[in-house]
Tab-separated table of C-alpha atoms in Angstrom:
chain	number	residue	atom	x	y	z
A	30	MET	CA	77.877	155.116	188.846
A	31	ARG	CA	79.909	152.239	189.910
A	32	LEU	CA	79.004	148.503	190.822
A	33	SER	CA	81.034	146.286	192.433
A	34	LYS	CA	81.758	142.689	191.854
A	35	ALA	CA	80.328	139.811	193.845
A	36	LYS	CA	83.091	137.012	194.869
A	37	ASP	CA	81.161	134.242	192.933
A	38	HIS	CA	81.138	136.177	190.018
A	39	HIS	CA	84.100	134.599	187.526
A	40	ALA	CA	83.486	136.464	184.253
A	41	ALA	CA	83.372	140.145	183.108
A	42	VAL	CA	80.551	141.702	180.812
A	43	PRO	CA	81.520	144.923	178.577
A	44	PRO	CA	81.018	147.595	180.736
A	45	PRO	CA	77.618	149.739	179.787
A	46	PRO	CA	77.960	152.580	177.346
A	47	GLY	CA	78.708	155.744	178.198
A	48	PRO	CA	76.700	158.944	178.925
A	49	PRO	CA	74.122	157.037	181.190
A	50	HIS	CA	76.635	155.401	183.440
A	51	ALA	CA	79.471	156.784	184.964
A	52	SER	CA	82.877	154.993	184.617
A	53	ARG	CA	83.446	151.425	185.915
A	54	GLN	CA	86.827	151.088	188.415
A	55	THR	CA	88.445	148.314	187.918
A	56	SER	CA	91.089	146.120	189.755
A	57	ALA	CA	95.035	146.645	188.487
A	58	ALA	CA	94.573	143.634	186.240
A	59	GLY	CA	91.383	145.324	184.770
A	60	ALA	CA	89.675	142.410	184.797
A	61	HIS	CA	86.827	142.734	187.236
A	62	PRO	CA	84.991	146.028	188.906
A	63	ARG	CA	86.505	147.334	192.219
A	64	PRO	CA	83.916	146.909	195.302
A	65	VAL	CA	82.421	150.296	195.864
A	66	ASP	CA	80.234	150.984	199.028
A	67	LEU	CA	77.047	152.499	198.317
A	68	GLY	CA	76.130	152.818	201.665
A	69	THR	CA	72.919	151.085	201.624
A	70	SER	CA	72.077	147.675	203.078
A	71	PRO	CA	71.932	145.051	200.658
A	72	GLY	CA	68.548	143.382	200.213
A	73	SER	CA	66.862	146.610	201.079
A	74	LEU	CA	65.112	148.940	198.765
A	75	PRO	CA	64.808	152.781	199.893
A	76	GLU	CA	61.205	154.188	199.331
A	77	GLY	CA	61.464	156.635	197.024
A	78	ALA	CA	64.679	155.215	195.544
A	79	VAL	CA	64.304	156.434	191.690
A	80	GLY	CA	62.976	160.212	192.618
A	81	ALA	CA	60.126	161.901	190.885
A	82	PRO	CA	59.280	161.149	187.623
A	83	LEU	CA	61.564	162.417	184.838
A	84	LEU	CA	60.070	165.188	182.427
A	85	PRO	CA	61.532	165.217	179.206
A	86	ASP	CA	62.282	168.969	177.782
A	87	VAL	CA	59.908	169.545	174.960
A	88	SER	CA	60.122	173.491	174.942
A	89	ASP	CA	61.540	173.062	171.228
A	90	LEU	CA	59.155	170.826	169.571
A	91	ARG	CA	60.763	171.162	166.417
A	92	ALA	CA	64.208	170.016	168.340
A	93	VAL	CA	62.126	166.593	168.798
A	94	ASP	CA	61.032	166.401	165.504
A	95	ASP	CA	64.115	166.644	164.007
A	96	ASP	CA	65.453	163.633	165.921
A	97	VAL	CA	62.612	161.937	167.808
A	98	PRO	CA	64.862	158.278	168.323
A	99	ALA	CA	67.410	160.582	169.936
A	100	ALA	CA	65.107	162.561	172.160
A	101	VAL	CA	63.931	159.299	173.283
A	102	GLY	CA	67.150	157.900	173.639
A	103	ARG	CA	68.312	160.817	175.821
A	104	LEU	CA	65.258	160.035	178.091
A	105	LEU	CA	66.035	156.417	178.271
A	106	GLY	CA	69.485	156.745	179.173
A	107	GLU	CA	68.295	158.893	182.388
A	108	LEU	CA	65.819	156.396	183.006
A	109	LEU	CA	67.882	153.610	182.914
A	110	ALA	CA	70.814	155.384	184.636
A	111	ALA	CA	68.087	155.552	187.567
A	112	ARG	CA	66.947	152.076	187.143
A	113	THR	CA	70.531	150.297	187.413
A	114	ALA	CA	71.116	152.417	190.090
A	115	GLN	CA	68.242	151.249	192.128
A	116	ALA	CA	69.040	147.508	191.366
A	117	ALA	CA	72.924	147.883	192.945
A	118	THR	CA	71.483	148.807	196.191
A	119	LEU	CA	69.393	145.555	196.310
A	120	ASP	CA	72.641	143.345	194.827
A	121	GLN	CA	75.782	143.620	193.235
A	122	VAL	CA	75.547	140.635	191.313
A	123	PHE	CA	71.900	141.070	189.676
A	124	ALA	CA	72.464	144.673	188.729
A	125	HIS	CA	75.697	143.779	186.596
A	126	ASP	CA	74.246	140.508	185.243
A	127	LEU	CA	70.663	141.697	184.439
A	128	ALA	CA	69.718	145.225	184.959
A	129	GLU	CA	73.013	146.502	183.370
A	130	ARG	CA	72.409	143.870	180.322
A	131	VAL	CA	68.829	145.408	179.891
A	132	ALA	CA	69.892	148.851	179.722
A	133	ARG	CA	72.561	148.494	177.185
A	134	PHE	CA	70.363	146.334	175.150
A	135	THR	CA	67.647	149.136	175.482
A	136	LEU	CA	69.885	151.783	174.582
A	137	ASP	CA	72.348	150.000	171.869
A	138	GLY	CA	70.501	149.171	168.717
A	139	GLY	CA	67.131	149.450	167.373
A	140	LYS	CA	65.534	152.236	164.908
A	141	ARG	CA	63.115	153.376	167.608
A	142	THR	CA	59.777	152.813	165.117
A	143	ARG	CA	57.217	152.438	167.371
A	144	SER	CA	58.143	155.500	169.630
A	145	GLN	CA	58.597	157.330	166.423
A	146	PHE	CA	54.932	156.455	165.574
A	147	VAL	CA	53.633	157.457	168.852
A	148	TRP	CA	55.158	160.845	168.653
A	149	TRP	CA	54.157	161.452	164.993
A	150	ALA	CA	50.446	160.129	165.754
A	151	LEU	CA	50.459	162.815	168.652
A	152	ARG	CA	51.922	165.683	166.435
A	153	ALA	CA	49.813	165.016	163.003
A	154	CYS	CA	46.713	164.811	165.690
A	155	GLY	CA	47.859	168.404	166.898
A	156	GLY	CA	49.450	167.442	170.269
A	157	GLU	CA	52.384	169.737	172.080
A	158	GLY	CA	52.953	170.698	175.714
A	159	GLY	CA	52.736	168.123	178.352
A	160	ALA	CA	50.887	165.912	176.074
A	161	ALA	CA	54.183	165.760	174.049
A	162	ALA	CA	56.342	165.137	177.136
A	163	ALA	CA	53.779	162.221	178.089
A	164	ALA	CA	54.428	160.967	174.358
A	165	LEU	CA	58.284	160.731	175.001
A	166	ARG	CA	57.986	158.443	178.041
A	167	VAL	CA	55.294	156.514	176.310
A	168	GLY	CA	58.278	156.052	173.606
A	169	ALA	CA	60.344	155.028	176.406
A	170	ALA	CA	58.257	152.525	178.029
A	171	LEU	CA	57.169	151.068	174.352
A	172	GLU	CA	61.074	150.561	173.978
A	173	LEU	CA	61.639	148.646	177.020
A	174	ILE	CA	58.954	146.290	176.331
A	175	GLN	CA	60.590	145.828	173.032
A	176	THR	CA	63.507	144.630	174.945
A	177	CYS	CA	61.103	142.460	176.732
A	178	ALA	CA	59.400	141.049	173.322
A	179	LEU	CA	62.912	140.428	171.538
A	180	VAL	CA	65.021	138.928	174.688
A	181	HIS	CA	62.069	136.514	175.426
A	182	ASP	CA	61.691	135.976	171.660
A	183	ASP	CA	65.359	134.901	170.986
A	184	VAL	CA	65.080	132.385	173.909
A	185	MET	CA	61.619	130.781	172.360
A	186	ASP	CA	63.155	130.482	169.141
A	187	GLY	CA	66.755	129.393	170.094
A	188	SER	CA	68.492	132.173	168.307
A	189	ARG	CA	71.808	133.020	169.619
A	190	LEU	CA	72.233	136.234	167.896
A	191	ARG	CA	70.284	139.477	167.602
A	192	ARG	CA	71.593	142.549	165.888
A	193	GLY	CA	74.771	141.121	165.032
A	194	ARG	CA	75.919	140.374	168.424
A	195	PRO	CA	75.388	137.448	171.264
A	196	ALA	CA	71.792	137.188	172.153
A	197	LEU	CA	71.280	137.764	175.932
A	198	HIS	CA	70.652	134.460	177.050
A	199	ALA	CA	73.527	133.491	174.939
A	200	ASP	CA	75.719	136.334	176.282
A	201	VAL	CA	75.028	135.310	179.704
A	202	GLU	CA	75.560	131.371	179.476
A	203	ALA	CA	79.090	132.353	178.035
A	204	GLN	CA	79.820	134.593	180.587
A	205	TYR	CA	79.092	131.568	182.755
A	206	ALA	CA	80.489	129.034	180.703
A	207	THR	CA	83.828	128.155	183.104
A	208	VAL	CA	81.580	127.794	186.186
A	209	ALA	CA	78.658	125.827	185.190
A	210	PRO	CA	78.525	122.302	184.497
A	211	THR	CA	78.069	122.332	180.394
A	212	ALA	CA	74.397	120.532	180.772
A	213	GLN	CA	73.239	123.688	183.039
A	214	ASP	CA	74.817	126.372	181.519
A	215	ALA	CA	72.541	126.469	178.580
A	216	ARG	CA	69.281	126.337	181.094
A	217	PHE	CA	71.052	128.807	183.090
A	218	GLY	CA	71.277	131.499	180.206
A	219	GLU	CA	67.693	131.089	179.225
A	220	ALA	CA	66.463	131.601	183.301
A	221	ALA	CA	68.487	134.649	182.924
A	222	ALA	CA	66.853	136.105	179.958
A	223	ILE	CA	63.572	135.400	180.949
A	224	LEU	CA	64.063	137.176	184.175
A	225	ALA	CA	65.989	139.933	182.099
A	226	GLY	CA	62.735	140.042	179.977
A	227	ASP	CA	60.823	140.217	182.892
A	228	LEU	CA	62.614	143.087	184.487
A	229	ALA	CA	62.119	144.896	181.282
A	230	LEU	CA	58.386	145.015	181.417
A	231	ALA	CA	58.592	145.732	184.899
A	232	TRP	CA	60.362	148.888	184.056
A	233	ALA	CA	58.301	149.765	181.109
A	234	ASP	CA	55.200	149.532	183.014
A	235	ASP	CA	56.624	151.667	185.718
A	236	VAL	CA	57.803	154.457	183.230
A	237	LEU	CA	53.994	154.481	181.987
A	238	ALA	CA	52.365	154.152	185.623
A	239	ASP	CA	54.504	157.204	186.499
A	240	THR	CA	53.447	159.286	183.731
A	241	GLU	CA	51.359	162.491	184.553
A	242	LEU	CA	47.988	162.075	182.236
A	243	ALA	CA	44.580	163.944	182.957
A	244	PRO	CA	42.042	161.687	183.839
A	245	ASP	CA	40.113	160.585	180.814
A	246	THR	CA	43.832	160.191	178.650
A	247	ALA	CA	45.113	158.243	181.497
A	248	ARG	CA	41.823	155.815	181.086
A	249	ARG	CA	42.416	155.514	177.676
A	250	VAL	CA	45.970	155.066	177.457
A	251	ARG	CA	46.217	152.573	180.218
A	252	GLY	CA	43.472	150.433	178.099
A	253	LEU	CA	45.686	150.638	175.011
A	254	TRP	CA	48.169	149.664	177.025
A	255	SER	CA	46.728	146.704	178.635
A	256	ALA	CA	45.320	145.367	175.535
A	257	MET	CA	48.875	145.420	173.871
A	258	ARG	CA	50.531	143.619	176.835
A	259	MET	CA	48.086	140.769	176.158
A	260	GLU	CA	47.866	140.782	172.163
A	261	MET	CA	51.846	140.617	172.350
A	262	VAL	CA	51.069	137.503	174.487
A	263	ALA	CA	48.247	135.687	172.650
A	264	GLY	CA	50.365	136.297	169.168
A	265	GLN	CA	53.884	135.215	170.643
A	266	TYR	CA	51.596	131.827	171.825
A	267	LEU	CA	50.186	131.178	168.705
A	268	ASP	CA	53.372	131.508	166.754
A	269	VAL	CA	55.000	128.758	169.223
A	270	GLN	CA	51.737	126.799	169.160
A	271	GLY	CA	52.089	126.484	165.412
A	272	GLN	CA	55.066	125.291	165.589
A	273	ILE	CA	54.635	122.182	167.699
A	274	THR	CA	51.209	121.179	165.368
A	275	SER	CA	52.775	122.431	162.346
A	276	SER	CA	49.978	124.283	161.288
A	277	ARG	CA	49.897	125.384	157.998
A	278	SER	CA	46.494	127.800	157.986
A	279	SER	CA	47.092	131.323	155.908
A	280	ALA	CA	44.270	132.620	158.018
A	281	ARG	CA	45.921	131.506	161.400
A	282	ALA	CA	49.413	132.918	160.475
A	283	VAL	CA	47.952	136.098	159.754
A	284	ARG	CA	46.033	136.551	163.225
A	285	ALA	CA	49.177	135.565	164.727
A	286	ALA	CA	51.340	138.036	162.791
A	287	CYS	CA	48.295	140.672	163.705
A	288	LEU	CA	48.282	140.059	167.418
A	289	LYS	CA	52.323	139.630	167.427
A	290	SER	CA	53.444	142.150	165.387
A	291	ALA	CA	50.690	144.610	163.664
A	292	LEU	CA	48.967	145.592	166.624
A	293	TYR	CA	51.932	145.822	169.005
A	294	SER	CA	54.269	147.325	166.030
A	295	VAL	CA	52.192	149.775	164.453
A	296	GLU	CA	48.443	150.136	165.146
A	297	ARG	CA	48.976	150.449	169.103
A	298	PRO	CA	51.686	152.828	169.296
A	299	LEU	CA	49.621	155.214	166.773
A	300	ALA	CA	46.630	154.807	168.926
A	301	LEU	CA	48.560	156.134	172.218
A	302	GLY	CA	49.737	159.117	170.268
A	303	ALA	CA	46.142	159.735	169.073
A	304	ALA	CA	45.144	158.987	172.709
A	305	LEU	CA	47.663	161.278	173.959
A	306	ALA	CA	46.718	164.029	171.823
A	307	GLY	CA	43.075	163.764	172.519
A	308	ALA	CA	42.009	162.783	168.709
A	309	ASP	CA	38.478	162.024	168.006
A	310	ALA	CA	36.770	158.630	167.401
A	311	ALA	CA	37.094	158.919	163.373
A	312	THR	CA	40.613	160.355	163.622
A	313	THR	CA	41.422	157.220	165.650
A	314	ALA	CA	40.185	154.457	163.517
A	315	ALA	CA	41.835	155.768	160.442
A	316	LEU	CA	45.029	155.520	162.438
A	317	CYS	CA	44.202	152.341	164.038
A	318	SER	CA	43.125	150.880	160.215
A	319	ALA	CA	46.626	152.475	158.308
A	320	GLY	CA	48.358	150.790	161.209
A	321	ARG	CA	46.627	147.263	161.196
A	322	CYS	CA	47.438	147.425	157.409
A	323	VAL	CA	50.690	148.231	158.023
A	324	GLY	CA	51.964	145.763	160.672
A	325	ILE	CA	50.568	143.197	158.896
A	326	ALA	CA	52.644	144.028	155.569
A	327	PHE	CA	55.664	144.615	158.430
A	328	GLN	CA	55.380	141.112	159.851
A	329	LEU	CA	54.883	139.663	156.297
A	330	ARG	CA	58.285	141.797	155.274
A	331	ASP	CA	59.826	140.212	158.359
A	332	ASP	CA	59.222	136.678	157.106
A	333	LEU	CA	60.543	137.488	153.585
A	334	ASN	CA	63.943	138.986	155.246
A	335	ASP	CA	64.170	135.910	157.598
A	336	VAL	CA	64.514	133.323	154.349
A	337	PHE	CA	65.771	135.742	151.445
A	338	GLY	CA	67.504	138.397	153.335
A	339	SER	CA	71.297	138.512	154.449
A	340	ALA	CA	72.473	138.098	157.796
A	341	THR	CA	74.537	141.281	157.782
A	342	ARG	CA	71.592	143.439	157.251
A	343	THR	CA	69.424	141.660	159.302
A	344	GLY	CA	71.729	141.028	162.607
A	345	LYS	CA	70.319	137.732	162.292
A	346	PRO	CA	70.918	134.164	160.686
A	347	THR	CA	68.785	133.428	157.594
A	348	GLY	CA	66.177	130.725	157.789
A	349	ASP	CA	65.345	130.773	161.627
A	350	ASP	CA	61.972	130.759	161.043
A	351	ILE	CA	62.263	127.758	158.679
A	352	ARG	CA	64.667	125.948	161.104
A	353	SER	CA	61.959	126.111	164.076
A	354	GLY	CA	59.332	125.652	161.880
A	355	LYS	CA	57.647	129.085	162.691
A	356	PRO	CA	53.384	128.842	160.988
A	357	THR	CA	54.279	131.797	158.700
A	358	TYR	CA	52.279	133.509	156.129
A	359	LEU	CA	54.780	132.385	153.093
A	360	VAL	CA	55.216	128.929	154.327
A	361	ALA	CA	51.155	128.718	154.247
A	362	VAL	CA	50.884	129.868	150.649
A	363	ALA	CA	53.736	127.925	149.605
A	364	GLN	CA	52.471	124.489	151.005
A	365	ALA	CA	48.744	125.694	149.659
A	366	ARG	CA	49.471	126.111	146.157
A	367	ALA	CA	52.153	122.980	146.247
A	368	GLU	CA	49.002	120.970	147.269
A	369	ALA	CA	46.805	122.495	144.794
A	370	ALA	CA	49.160	121.702	141.610
A	371	GLY	CA	50.033	118.475	143.167
A	372	ASP	CA	53.440	119.262	143.700
A	373	ARG	CA	54.954	116.266	145.463
A	374	GLY	CA	58.396	117.433	145.020
A	375	ALA	CA	57.664	120.587	146.727
A	376	LEU	CA	55.412	119.318	149.369
A	377	SER	CA	58.354	117.220	149.852
A	378	VAL	CA	61.044	119.826	150.534
A	379	LEU	CA	58.841	121.175	153.005
A	380	ARG	CA	57.960	118.333	155.077
A	381	ARG	CA	61.261	117.545	155.524
A	382	SER	CA	62.706	120.840	155.956
A	383	LEU	CA	60.156	122.738	158.013
A	384	GLY	CA	61.068	122.539	161.946
A	385	ARG	CA	64.735	120.659	161.148
A	386	ALA	CA	67.346	122.539	163.319
A	387	ASP	CA	70.192	121.492	161.626
A	388	LEU	CA	68.885	121.941	158.246
A	389	SER	CA	72.020	122.558	156.251
A	390	GLU	CA	72.264	125.769	154.088
A	391	THR	CA	71.571	123.474	150.839
A	392	GLY	CA	68.468	122.328	152.267
A	393	LEU	CA	67.599	126.333	152.901
A	394	ALA	CA	68.474	126.975	149.278
A	395	GLU	CA	65.833	123.870	148.226
A	396	VAL	CA	63.099	125.694	150.755
A	397	ARG	CA	63.962	129.177	149.123
A	398	GLY	CA	63.594	127.693	145.120
A	399	VAL	CA	60.147	125.713	146.385
A	400	LEU	CA	58.910	129.552	147.871
A	401	VAL	CA	60.179	131.235	144.618
A	402	ALA	CA	58.674	128.036	142.213
A	403	THR	CA	55.584	127.936	144.063
A	404	GLY	CA	54.433	131.833	143.313
A	405	ALA	CA	54.698	132.056	147.394
A	406	ARG	CA	57.439	134.862	147.351
A	407	GLU	CA	55.587	137.041	144.694
A	408	THR	CA	52.117	136.501	146.241
A	409	VAL	CA	53.431	137.610	149.757
A	410	GLU	CA	55.176	140.901	148.259
A	411	ALA	CA	52.229	141.748	146.208
A	412	ARG	CA	50.050	141.379	149.312
A	413	ILE	CA	52.541	144.059	150.968
A	414	GLU	CA	52.318	146.425	148.441
A	415	ARG	CA	48.565	146.110	148.565
A	416	LEU	CA	48.510	146.396	152.262
A	417	ALA	CA	50.693	149.389	152.036
A	418	GLY	CA	48.796	151.428	149.677
A	419	GLN	CA	45.379	150.212	151.582
A	420	GLY	CA	47.261	151.682	154.778
A	421	MET	CA	48.154	155.022	152.948
A	422	ARG	CA	44.185	155.208	151.595
A	423	HIS	CA	43.320	154.852	155.442
A	424	LEU	CA	45.866	157.558	156.658
A	425	ASP	CA	44.685	159.843	153.991
A	426	SER	CA	41.011	159.669	154.724
A	427	VAL	CA	41.049	162.015	157.668
A	428	THR	CA	41.871	165.589	158.525
A	429	LEU	CA	45.357	165.657	160.260
A	430	ARG	CA	48.344	168.073	160.381
A	431	ARG	CA	50.335	168.163	156.975
A	432	ASP	CA	53.899	167.750	158.648
A	433	GLY	CA	52.668	164.955	160.789
A	434	ARG	CA	50.678	163.471	158.075
A	435	GLN	CA	54.049	163.470	155.707
A	436	ARG	CA	56.220	161.979	158.701
A	437	LEU	CA	53.497	159.411	159.347
A	438	ARG	CA	53.077	158.262	155.593
A	439	GLU	CA	57.080	158.188	155.350
A	440	LEU	CA	57.103	155.427	158.748
A	441	LEU	CA	54.107	153.495	157.561
A	442	ARG	CA	55.872	152.765	153.953
A	443	ALA	CA	59.697	152.190	155.374
A	444	ALA	CA	57.887	149.647	158.096
A	445	ALA	CA	56.346	147.967	155.002
A	446	GLY	CA	59.120	147.714	153.475
A	447	ALA	CA	57.131	149.031	150.227
A	448	PRO	CA	58.621	150.488	147.241
A	449	PRO	CA	59.164	154.295	147.069
A	450	ALA	CA	56.415	156.403	146.488
A	451	GLY	CA	55.713	157.119	143.091
A	452	ARG	CA	55.493	153.492	141.546
A	453	THR	CA	52.598	151.692	140.058
A	454	PRO	CA	49.484	152.892	142.036
A	455	TYR	CA	48.218	149.943	144.212
A	456	GLY	CA	45.109	148.318	143.398
A	457	PRO	CA	42.498	147.695	145.921
A	458	SER	CA	43.189	144.819	148.506
A	459	ASP	CA	42.885	141.295	147.713
A	460	LEU	CA	42.361	139.594	150.567
A	461	SER	CA	40.119	136.778	150.125
A	462	ASP	CA	42.311	133.998	151.872
A	463	LEU	CA	41.997	135.751	154.619
A	464	SER	CA	39.991	138.642	157.249
A	465	ASP	CA	40.476	141.984	156.215
A	466	PRO	CA	43.228	143.109	158.786
A	467	SER	CA	42.344	147.109	157.754
A	468	ASP	CA	38.305	146.737	158.753
A	469	PRO	CA	37.782	150.170	160.027
A	470	SER	CA	34.951	148.778	162.000
A	471	ALA	CA	37.495	147.241	164.476
A	472	GLY	CA	39.056	150.613	165.004
A	473	ARG	CA	35.479	152.486	165.570
A	474	ALA	CA	34.564	149.702	168.399
A	475	GLU	CA	37.592	150.309	170.108
A	476	ALA	CA	37.686	154.064	170.101
A	477	ALA	CA	33.732	153.747	171.284
A	478	GLY	CA	34.873	151.710	174.405
A	479	GLY	CA	34.465	148.292	172.603
A	480	ALA	CA	36.232	145.111	173.267
A	481	PRO	CA	40.355	145.717	171.701
A	482	GLY	CA	40.482	143.785	168.932
A	483	SER	CA	37.428	141.604	169.407
A	484	LEU	CA	36.164	142.029	165.712
A	485	LEU	CA	39.430	140.998	164.343
A	486	LEU	CA	39.313	137.656	166.207
A	487	THR	CA	36.012	136.808	165.403
A	488	ALA	CA	36.515	137.666	161.712
A	489	THR	CA	39.665	135.329	161.655
A	490	ALA	CA	38.199	132.925	163.385
A	491	GLY	CA	36.072	132.711	160.717
A	492	ALA	CA	37.748	132.973	157.618
A	493	GLU	CA	40.246	130.105	159.500
A	494	GLY	CA	37.189	127.758	159.372
A	495	ALA	CA	36.206	128.739	155.748
A	496	THR	CA	40.025	127.656	155.080
A	497	ARG	CA	40.018	124.322	156.346
């Protein structure tokens, strides 16, 4: 695939990665792509331009088992090559600036954890054949929706780094910095990133819609997909609403974490894999409960890493959550403990630091000190361990294929960032200050056709009211 450059495109973008894209021809100076006649009129999209849905090769299931991320990556490469070629028939600048960026972002980086959860839930429940091919396509769709979530999240958080490189909006802003007025280039970069995220979401929906499924399976999968998309938006909104209102409710922080991260990152992918395999209600409920526990632990770990991790390991500057005033459970615990102890010094540090975009490294170190001194860090670490252990018990409560169960166990523990197996056994869960995220009744209600997540929201609402 070769893309041309419109006359008003003043800055080159690094070419897309190799295999899914043909090499780009350049001018003698090597600065810009040379226009290529695609033989298609701009502004029109040929019917069926993308062609028949791509079916991944699952003839050797063990080969996929050995490297699920690579199998999903190969499928994504083919899907995205077709999509970027389709975008080029509409407009070359659009294809170069947005479609190729979405493709590069999706293909380059990330552990493909969500697609692994889909695959191993399917395999643990005995899925194979056509269901396995569908699982890889659903996994690819999840990777695209993850692109949407991360690109939009970086805009909302004002984060300029992602995976150790400029965030998409910062990259577009830099591309047009020499031609756009200073007051407008940032807004343009953000607008472009919003559209790029929308494009990734549209492509994700297209991949799912083009996946051939039996009628009953299609109904279950599309119901889960629809619920997941709304949950993501609800969780993200609670996140930004909590920033503007300076909410420090621990129950509300967990509700946002569950909607934004736990359901989308772990529980829904597991449920999708189970649905593709035709798993029964009890098995699906157990996987959902395990996923919810570990999904919340995953978000709590992410909150800790944002404050105490290293930028080299996370690919993002540390302290973004503190500087943006994000209402994390970690901060909520610190504030509650400082208030209970009458620790005015700690409260003063939190009050003057949270939401301060220009917070210095010294100021961030003060916040870290408060999080440690109040016991908030230790409390969150302990909660992560308990949630991880609870998730393992849910996983072990139903009959699954042994190899699939083991792979799921490894994935769940890695997502929670829990200590290696064999360390001190986890005790019973202590979630007295927030709703029980592992309530198996939520999974049972959904498996029986109830409203997804409805019990979660009811329970957390009650817990939040009790803490106020």
